[in-house]
């Protein structure tokens, strides 16, 4: 034993402690308490990543509705738009998205009729009328709602270049220049990952 730190006794000398060892234990307990506090102070918000790959009229709704709803619950939400899904965020193209009548099992007409010229336009107008009659939000309104709710609507940089789009073509507030590596990082940290 060191002569610098005389042992302290407790209960009439039954147990002896080295003061340096006690101090080291106290410091270690403080470190552990701080690390536990750091873990507790961590962001415990749920995270969701949605990858939007389809840009048809009917497929613009699911990622935007899910994203804005999750944000309303306080979740951190990223929607990564790539390939045709990028058209949802394109200011001009998003106003002219079509509902495909061919191959859609829910269309009340056979594919031979659905393939006739003008059927996609007719199907889109019918759906738009249902949306208007029901008071459902438009795509533009859902984009605005999502952005206002803190949803990070991301545009894939590779797809922007592939489609020869300009970053100014997208709605204000859309995050451009995002690559697959960034999207994958957020997915790996998310509680929920969806491919739409």
Tab-separated table of C-alpha atoms in Angstrom:
chain	number	residue	atom	x	y	z
A	1	UNK	CA	0.000	0.000	0.000
A	2	UNK	CA	1.048	3.527	-0.699
A	3	UNK	CA	1.953	5.731	2.204
A	4	UNK	CA	0.498	8.704	0.330
A	5	UNK	CA	-3.031	7.381	0.630
A	6	UNK	CA	-3.601	5.897	4.022
A	7	UNK	CA	-6.407	3.360	4.170
A	8	UNK	CA	-9.680	4.559	5.577
A	9	UNK	CA	-11.647	2.320	7.796
A	10	UNK	CA	-15.363	1.871	8.103
A	11	UNK	CA	-17.255	0.372	10.989
A	12	UNK	CA	-14.447	0.322	13.493
A	13	UNK	CA	-11.807	-0.922	11.102
A	14	UNK	CA	-13.563	-3.943	9.689
A	15	UNK	CA	-13.158	-2.809	6.013
A	16	UNK	CA	-10.311	-0.726	4.656
A	17	UNK	CA	-10.363	1.289	1.395
A	18	UNK	CA	-7.565	2.932	-0.474
A	19	UNK	CA	-8.592	6.593	-1.041
A	20	UNK	CA	-7.078	6.591	-4.562
A	21	UNK	CA	-9.095	3.510	-5.530
A	22	UNK	CA	-12.285	5.074	-4.164
A	23	UNK	CA	-11.588	8.270	-6.127
A	24	UNK	CA	-10.921	6.252	-9.309
A	25	UNK	CA	-14.220	4.398	-8.821
A	26	UNK	CA	-16.088	7.672	-8.311
A	27	UNK	CA	-14.607	9.088	-11.514
A	28	UNK	CA	-15.527	5.930	-13.413
A	29	UNK	CA	-19.119	6.104	-12.098
A	30	UNK	CA	-19.337	9.738	-13.229
A	31	UNK	CA	-18.090	8.769	-16.718
A	32	UNK	CA	-20.671	5.994	-16.952
A	33	UNK	CA	-23.460	8.300	-15.780
A	34	UNK	CA	-22.473	10.871	-18.423
A	35	UNK	CA	-22.415	8.256	-21.176
A	36	UNK	CA	-25.850	6.985	-20.138
A	37	UNK	CA	-27.139	10.577	-20.087
A	38	UNK	CA	-25.754	11.075	-23.625
A	39	UNK	CA	-27.613	7.990	-24.792
A	40	UNK	CA	-30.831	9.157	-23.119
A	41	UNK	CA	-30.473	12.631	-24.633
A	42	UNK	CA	-30.177	11.120	-28.112
A	43	UNK	CA	-32.797	11.782	-30.743
A	44	UNK	CA	-35.466	9.166	-30.138
A	45	UNK	CA	-37.682	10.367	-33.009
A	46	UNK	CA	-38.761	7.638	-35.359
A	47	UNK	CA	-37.164	7.834	-38.783
A	48	UNK	CA	-38.668	6.825	-42.100
A	49	UNK	CA	-37.161	6.721	-45.569
A	50	UNK	CA	-39.326	6.342	-48.659
A	51	UNK	CA	-37.836	5.723	-52.089
A	52	UNK	CA	-40.204	6.997	-54.796
A	53	UNK	CA	-39.429	5.426	-58.169
A	54	UNK	CA	-42.703	5.830	-60.061
A	55	UNK	CA	-43.991	9.072	-61.509
A	56	UNK	CA	-47.504	8.263	-62.611
A	57	UNK	CA	-50.444	10.307	-61.308
A	58	UNK	CA	-51.702	7.599	-58.977
A	59	UNK	CA	-48.216	6.734	-57.674
A	60	UNK	CA	-47.440	10.339	-56.676
A	61	UNK	CA	-49.938	10.104	-53.820
A	62	UNK	CA	-48.635	7.211	-51.639
A	63	UNK	CA	-45.180	8.627	-50.826
A	64	UNK	CA	-46.517	12.135	-50.213
A	65	UNK	CA	-49.438	11.006	-48.037
A	66	UNK	CA	-47.276	8.636	-45.991
A	67	UNK	CA	-44.514	11.229	-45.598
A	68	UNK	CA	-46.770	14.094	-44.510
A	69	UNK	CA	-48.672	11.823	-42.109
A	70	UNK	CA	-45.475	10.511	-40.509
A	71	UNK	CA	-44.172	14.084	-40.173
A	72	UNK	CA	-47.433	15.042	-38.444
A	73	UNK	CA	-46.601	12.351	-35.860
A	74	UNK	CA	-43.216	13.980	-35.324
A	75	UNK	CA	-41.163	11.504	-37.332
A	76	UNK	CA	-38.058	12.459	-39.276
A	77	UNK	CA	-38.950	11.678	-42.895
A	78	UNK	CA	-36.913	11.574	-46.101
A	79	UNK	CA	-38.448	10.813	-49.492
A	80	UNK	CA	-35.737	10.022	-52.045
A	81	UNK	CA	-37.136	10.524	-55.570
A	82	UNK	CA	-35.307	8.707	-58.332
A	83	UNK	CA	-35.959	7.821	-61.977
A	84	UNK	CA	-39.612	8.485	-62.887
A	85	UNK	CA	-40.388	9.351	-59.281
A	86	UNK	CA	-38.369	12.521	-59.837
A	87	UNK	CA	-41.198	13.892	-62.000
A	88	UNK	CA	-43.313	14.255	-58.847
A	89	UNK	CA	-40.970	17.030	-57.676
A	90	UNK	CA	-40.556	18.654	-61.098
A	91	UNK	CA	-42.774	21.763	-61.099
A	92	UNK	CA	-43.935	21.445	-64.717
A	93	UNK	CA	-44.054	17.666	-65.075
A	94	UNK	CA	-45.900	17.138	-61.777
A	95	UNK	CA	-48.845	19.094	-63.183
A	96	UNK	CA	-49.137	16.705	-66.125
A	97	UNK	CA	-48.709	13.256	-64.543
A	98	UNK	CA	-50.897	10.557	-66.088
A	99	UNK	CA	-52.648	7.534	-64.693
A	100	UNK	CA	-51.828	4.516	-66.838
A	101	UNK	CA	-54.931	2.615	-67.956
A	102	UNK	CA	-53.011	-0.292	-69.530
A	103	UNK	CA	-52.054	-3.079	-67.155
A	104	UNK	CA	-53.922	-1.541	-64.271
A	105	UNK	CA	-55.986	-4.375	-62.754
A	106	UNK	CA	-58.382	-1.910	-61.136
A	107	UNK	CA	-59.433	-0.252	-64.375
A	108	UNK	CA	-62.979	-1.244	-65.317
A	109	UNK	CA	-61.994	-1.837	-68.961
A	110	UNK	CA	-60.000	-4.611	-70.650
A	111	UNK	CA	-56.403	-3.847	-71.687
A	112	UNK	CA	-57.408	-3.859	-75.380
A	113	UNK	CA	-59.709	-0.906	-74.697
A	114	UNK	CA	-57.301	0.736	-72.222
A	115	UNK	CA	-54.620	0.778	-74.938
A	116	UNK	CA	-56.721	2.964	-77.242
A	117	UNK	CA	-55.395	6.489	-77.805
A	118	UNK	CA	-56.592	8.948	-75.189
A	119	UNK	CA	-57.494	6.369	-72.548
A	120	UNK	CA	-54.687	7.437	-70.189
A	121	UNK	CA	-55.884	11.034	-70.434
A	122	UNK	CA	-59.474	9.984	-69.812
A	123	UNK	CA	-58.505	7.779	-66.841
A	124	UNK	CA	-56.450	10.631	-65.379
A	125	UNK	CA	-59.321	13.116	-65.737
A	126	UNK	CA	-61.732	10.664	-64.132
A	127	UNK	CA	-59.362	10.232	-61.182
A	128	UNK	CA	-58.801	13.989	-60.889
A	129	UNK	CA	-62.582	14.486	-60.766
A	130	UNK	CA	-62.878	11.907	-57.964
A	131	UNK	CA	-60.099	13.679	-56.071
A	132	UNK	CA	-61.799	17.066	-56.517
A	133	UNK	CA	-65.231	15.717	-55.565
A	134	UNK	CA	-63.782	14.069	-52.463
A	135	UNK	CA	-61.827	17.155	-51.397
A	136	UNK	CA	-58.559	15.231	-51.458
A	137	UNK	CA	-55.405	17.333	-51.629
A	138	UNK	CA	-53.714	17.780	-54.988
A	139	UNK	CA	-50.149	16.636	-55.617
A	140	UNK	CA	-48.918	20.227	-55.357
A	141	UNK	CA	-50.769	20.711	-52.060
A	142	UNK	CA	-49.258	17.491	-50.678
A	143	UNK	CA	-45.776	18.626	-51.714
A	144	UNK	CA	-46.311	21.964	-49.951
A	145	UNK	CA	-47.732	20.216	-46.870
A	146	UNK	CA	-44.808	17.787	-46.768
A	147	UNK	CA	-42.230	20.565	-47.024
A	148	UNK	CA	-44.025	22.666	-44.398
A	149	UNK	CA	-44.094	19.615	-42.094
A	150	UNK	CA	-40.330	19.206	-42.348
A	151	UNK	CA	-40.240	16.286	-44.782
A	152	UNK	CA	-36.960	16.221	-46.693
A	153	UNK	CA	-38.014	15.714	-50.319
A	154	UNK	CA	-34.821	14.703	-52.098
A	155	UNK	CA	-34.065	14.645	-55.819
A	156	UNK	CA	-31.541	12.044	-56.981
A	157	UNK	CA	-28.572	13.826	-58.556
A	158	UNK	CA	-27.796	10.999	-60.982
A	159	UNK	CA	-31.394	11.042	-62.248
A	160	UNK	CA	-31.361	14.845	-62.584
A	161	UNK	CA	-28.346	14.482	-64.881
A	162	UNK	CA	-29.768	11.441	-66.675
A	163	UNK	CA	-33.060	13.194	-67.449
A	164	UNK	CA	-31.218	16.409	-68.337
A	165	UNK	CA	-33.173	18.392	-65.743
A	166	UNK	CA	-31.983	21.582	-64.105
A	167	UNK	CA	-31.991	21.967	-60.329
A	168	UNK	CA	-34.197	25.056	-60.749
A	169	UNK	CA	-36.933	22.858	-62.298
A	170	UNK	CA	-37.989	21.563	-58.881
A	171	UNK	CA	-40.307	22.992	-56.243
A	172	UNK	CA	-38.712	25.404	-53.779
A	173	UNK	CA	-37.564	23.517	-50.714
A	174	UNK	CA	-36.677	20.289	-52.547
A	175	UNK	CA	-33.191	19.037	-51.690
A	176	UNK	CA	-31.216	18.514	-54.896
A	177	UNK	CA	-27.829	16.954	-55.455
A	178	UNK	CA	-28.482	13.916	-53.259
A	179	UNK	CA	-26.706	10.713	-54.179
A	180	UNK	CA	-27.475	7.082	-53.481
A	181	UNK	CA	-24.866	6.923	-50.703
A	182	UNK	CA	-26.672	9.654	-48.737
A	183	UNK	CA	-30.010	7.921	-49.273
A	184	UNK	CA	-28.571	4.594	-48.127
A	185	UNK	CA	-27.119	6.194	-44.998
A	186	UNK	CA	-30.526	7.561	-43.995
A	187	UNK	CA	-32.155	4.194	-44.794
A	188	UNK	CA	-29.685	2.394	-42.534
A	189	UNK	CA	-30.661	4.707	-39.664
A	190	UNK	CA	-34.414	4.517	-40.309
A	191	UNK	CA	-37.003	2.556	-38.398
A	192	UNK	CA	-39.106	2.183	-41.553
A	193	UNK	CA	-37.932	1.942	-45.170
A	194	UNK	CA	-40.416	1.850	-48.051
A	195	UNK	CA	-39.973	1.465	-51.790
A	196	UNK	CA	-42.885	2.980	-53.712
